[in-house]
Amino acid sequence: ILFCSLINLGHGRSVPIDPYWPGDHDLARFDIHYETTPGLPEGLEWNLDVWAPTAPGSYPVMYYLSGDAMGIAGEAYEQVMSHIASYGYVVILPSKTTYLLTPEKKTPEFVKIMRWCEDNLEDFLYQNQLPMDVHLDYQTLIGGAHSAGAHTLVQYLKDNGCGQFQALALMSPVDGVDPFVDWYYNEWVITEGERLNFDIPILHISAGLDPAPGGPQHLGGACAPTNQSNDWFWNAFNENSVRWSLNATDFGHVGLCDKAAWEGNTVIGWCAYNHEATDEQFDAYRRFVAGQTVSFIKAVFEDDCRPFINEIEDTSRYIVNATMRRNQEPKTCPHPVCRWRPAIHD
């Protein structure tokens, strides 16, 4: 089925923004199931969750690749994605509950998704209540990903060039693993000791409990093991990439997901989480992840980047316990550009 709803998130604030609260854009929300949505153009074999502003304008597009290598549906990320979109971005989250393909083998599928969206999505949304004076700017792309979704996104950039991607936001990225595929069949997007072959502005957000085991049902493993997550990515990013890394020390790998998702995690004991955190604290963490992502995007795309860089770097403004590091002091505003060169082994 196709589900479309209008969301009013505006708070009527003036500049400077408070990134930890939703922005002023009302949204249209679309839940597109490729097998059951009537009138869907042919060629799409993935589900799409879409959050789009409703005011007239042309909006940059964020493709967000979910955890389990695009296996988690958008409803698990509702709060974070709607928060980001409310600042004037279209968020597209493709998902499919299948583990037949490892993350790197899903990269060609991601290419097909992007082509389908560019050819079909805007017109289809117009037919389903999106105002026709709202436009998706596919020339201005932002990459976002959580967990093993980051493997697929980074694999795309490594193998296919930058395309129109101009900024990258990764949440607890995981390499070399799809948890439901035998380890033997997994490959790695990062080679130890080698830098990735593209540079692009990057925000990296990790959780303090990422490397902790989830519980007895997890047989001692972690959802984001130290040797294939977070620093594994941070140390592989190209040295020319202006980048920031934040670590929310009190939360776990799925804490950025909505309550129903991480409560389901508590039942199966998959990922470690903060057993002492309240609903209000989890809410603050989701607002922190979304707000820092907004600040980063604006730092990259706005002419005056300094207020937004201050939001990223001034830990006294944070609404959760977190640390911050950066790889270099930006002498000017980060440029919304990605530069690619062939990989070493190509």
Short mmCIF file of C-alpha atoms in Angstrom, two decimals, residues 77-242:
data_model
loop_
_atom_site.label_atom_id
_atom_site.label_comp_id
_atom_site.label_asym_id
_atom_site.label_seq_id
_atom_site.Cartn_x
_atom_site.Cartn_y
_atom_site.Cartn_z
CA TYR A 77 13.91 5.84 11.77
CA GLU A 78 10.77 7.99 11.71
CA GLN A 79 11.82 10.59 14.27
CA VAL A 80 15.32 11.15 12.93
CA MET A 81 14.35 11.22 9.25
CA SER A 82 11.34 13.51 9.68
CA HIS A 83 13.46 15.84 11.83
CA ILE A 84 16.10 16.13 9.10
CA ALA A 85 13.52 16.61 6.33
CA SER A 86 11.79 19.38 8.30
CA TYR A 87 14.79 21.63 7.60
CA GLY A 88 14.18 21.54 3.86
CA TYR A 89 15.46 18.20 2.56
CA VAL A 90 13.81 15.25 0.83
CA VAL A 91 14.81 12.01 2.55
CA ILE A 92 14.52 8.73 0.62
CA LEU A 93 15.08 5.52 2.57
CA PRO A 94 15.06 2.31 0.49
CA SER A 95 14.67 -1.00 2.31
CA LYS A 96 13.99 -4.65 1.67
CA THR A 97 13.74 -7.41 4.22
CA THR A 98 16.09 -9.81 2.50
CA TYR A 99 19.55 -11.03 3.41
CA LEU A 100 20.32 -12.89 0.21
CA LEU A 101 22.85 -10.27 -0.81
CA THR A 102 25.84 -9.03 1.16
CA PRO A 103 26.25 -5.24 1.51
CA GLU A 104 28.67 -4.79 -1.39
CA LYS A 105 26.41 -6.82 -3.68
CA LYS A 106 23.58 -4.45 -2.82
CA THR A 107 25.50 -1.55 -4.36
CA PRO A 108 24.21 -2.29 -7.90
CA GLU A 109 20.71 -2.42 -6.39
CA PHE A 110 21.28 1.04 -4.92
CA VAL A 111 22.28 2.30 -8.37
CA LYS A 112 19.00 0.94 -9.78
CA ILE A 113 17.04 2.61 -6.97
CA MET A 114 18.60 5.99 -7.67
CA ARG A 115 17.90 5.70 -11.40
CA TRP A 116 14.30 4.68 -10.74
CA CYS A 117 13.79 7.61 -8.39
CA GLU A 118 15.21 10.13 -10.84
CA ASP A 119 13.00 8.80 -13.64
CA ASN A 120 9.77 8.15 -11.74
CA LEU A 121 9.51 9.24 -8.13
CA GLU A 122 8.64 12.92 -8.47
CA ASP A 123 5.74 12.33 -10.87
CA PHE A 124 4.47 9.45 -8.74
CA LEU A 125 4.49 11.62 -5.62
CA TYR A 126 2.57 14.33 -7.48
CA GLN A 127 -0.14 11.76 -8.18
CA ASN A 128 -0.30 11.03 -4.46
CA GLN A 129 -0.80 14.47 -2.91
CA LEU A 130 2.68 16.01 -3.10
CA PRO A 131 2.21 19.59 -4.40
CA MET A 132 3.45 19.95 -7.97
CA ASP A 133 5.57 22.99 -7.10
CA VAL A 134 7.79 20.80 -4.89
CA HIS A 135 10.85 19.51 -6.74
CA LEU A 136 13.53 16.96 -5.86
CA ASP A 137 17.02 18.28 -6.58
CA TYR A 138 18.93 15.22 -7.71
CA GLN A 139 21.91 17.41 -8.55
CA THR A 140 22.46 17.98 -4.83
CA LEU A 141 22.70 14.65 -3.02
CA ILE A 142 23.56 13.90 0.59
CA GLY A 143 24.51 10.38 1.59
CA GLY A 144 23.36 9.02 4.94
CA ALA A 145 23.63 5.56 6.44
CA HIS A 146 23.42 3.52 9.62
CA SER A 147 25.35 0.36 10.49
CA ALA A 148 25.96 -1.96 7.50
CA GLY A 149 24.05 0.46 5.27
CA ALA A 150 27.27 2.49 5.40
CA HIS A 151 29.16 -0.40 3.79
CA THR A 152 26.86 -0.24 0.76
CA LEU A 153 26.99 3.57 0.53
CA VAL A 154 30.79 3.74 0.84
CA GLN A 155 31.09 0.86 -1.65
CA TYR A 156 29.02 2.89 -4.12
CA LEU A 157 31.27 5.93 -3.78
CA LYS A 158 34.43 3.83 -3.97
CA ASP A 159 33.39 1.91 -7.09
CA ASN A 160 31.19 4.32 -9.02
CA GLY A 161 32.59 7.78 -8.40
CA CYS A 162 30.96 10.60 -6.53
CA GLY A 163 28.00 11.19 -8.80
CA GLN A 164 26.10 14.14 -7.34
CA PHE A 165 26.91 13.31 -3.70
CA GLN A 166 28.36 16.30 -1.89
CA ALA A 167 28.27 15.34 1.81
CA LEU A 168 28.22 12.14 3.85
CA ALA A 169 26.67 11.44 7.28
CA LEU A 170 27.35 8.00 8.76
CA MET A 171 25.87 6.69 12.01
CA SER A 172 27.80 3.84 13.68
CA PRO A 173 29.03 2.51 10.30
CA VAL A 174 29.81 -1.21 10.04
CA ASP A 175 32.00 -2.86 7.40
CA GLY A 176 32.31 -6.40 6.13
CA VAL A 177 29.24 -7.90 7.70
CA ASP A 178 25.58 -8.52 7.12
CA PRO A 179 24.55 -10.19 10.41
CA PHE A 180 22.31 -12.75 8.71
CA VAL A 181 24.84 -13.88 6.08
CA ASP A 182 27.58 -16.40 6.81
CA TRP A 183 30.82 -14.59 7.65
CA TYR A 184 32.69 -16.46 4.91
CA TYR A 185 30.70 -14.71 2.20
CA ASN A 186 31.19 -11.17 3.44
CA GLU A 187 33.63 -8.81 1.79
CA TRP A 188 35.10 -5.53 2.97
CA VAL A 189 34.88 -2.06 1.50
CA ILE A 190 37.92 -0.86 3.49
CA THR A 191 41.41 -2.31 3.16
CA GLU A 192 43.50 -1.98 6.30
CA GLY A 193 46.19 0.66 5.91
CA GLU A 194 44.66 2.21 2.78
CA ARG A 195 42.69 5.41 2.48
CA LEU A 196 39.43 5.48 0.56
CA ASN A 197 39.68 6.88 -2.95
CA PHE A 198 37.32 9.83 -2.51
CA ASP A 199 37.22 12.89 -0.32
CA ILE A 200 34.00 14.52 0.78
CA PRO A 201 32.77 16.41 3.89
CA ILE A 202 31.84 13.79 6.50
CA LEU A 203 29.95 13.64 9.76
CA HIS A 204 30.49 10.46 11.76
CA ILE A 205 28.33 9.72 14.81
CA SER A 206 29.07 6.70 16.96
CA ALA A 207 27.52 5.30 20.13
CA GLY A 208 29.53 4.44 23.21
CA LEU A 209 28.01 0.97 23.45
CA ASP A 210 28.55 0.10 19.77
CA PRO A 211 31.28 -2.47 20.52
CA ALA A 212 29.57 -3.99 23.57
CA PRO A 213 27.90 -7.43 23.34
CA GLY A 214 24.14 -7.32 23.20
CA GLY A 215 23.36 -10.04 25.70
CA PRO A 216 23.33 -13.80 26.19
CA GLN A 217 21.18 -14.38 23.09
CA HIS A 218 23.84 -12.65 21.00
CA LEU A 219 26.44 -15.28 21.91
CA GLY A 220 28.95 -12.67 22.96
CA GLY A 221 29.07 -10.67 19.72
CA ALA A 222 28.60 -6.95 19.13
CA CYS A 223 26.56 -5.14 16.49
CA ALA A 224 29.47 -2.80 15.74
CA PRO A 225 32.71 -4.60 16.62
CA THR A 226 35.71 -2.37 17.20
CA ASN A 227 37.70 -3.89 14.34
CA GLN A 228 35.06 -3.15 11.71
CA SER A 229 33.22 -0.04 12.81
CA ASN A 230 33.70 3.63 13.71
CA ASP A 231 37.52 4.07 13.92
CA TRP A 232 37.85 1.51 11.13
CA PHE A 233 35.99 4.00 8.91
CA TRP A 234 37.42 7.17 10.49
CA ASN A 235 41.00 6.06 9.83
CA ALA A 236 40.19 5.06 6.24
CA PHE A 237 38.58 8.32 5.17
CA ASN A 238 40.72 10.32 2.80
CA GLU A 239 42.94 12.79 4.63
CA ASN A 240 41.54 15.63 2.49
CA SER A 241 38.00 15.02 3.74
CA VAL A 242 36.94 17.67 6.25
#
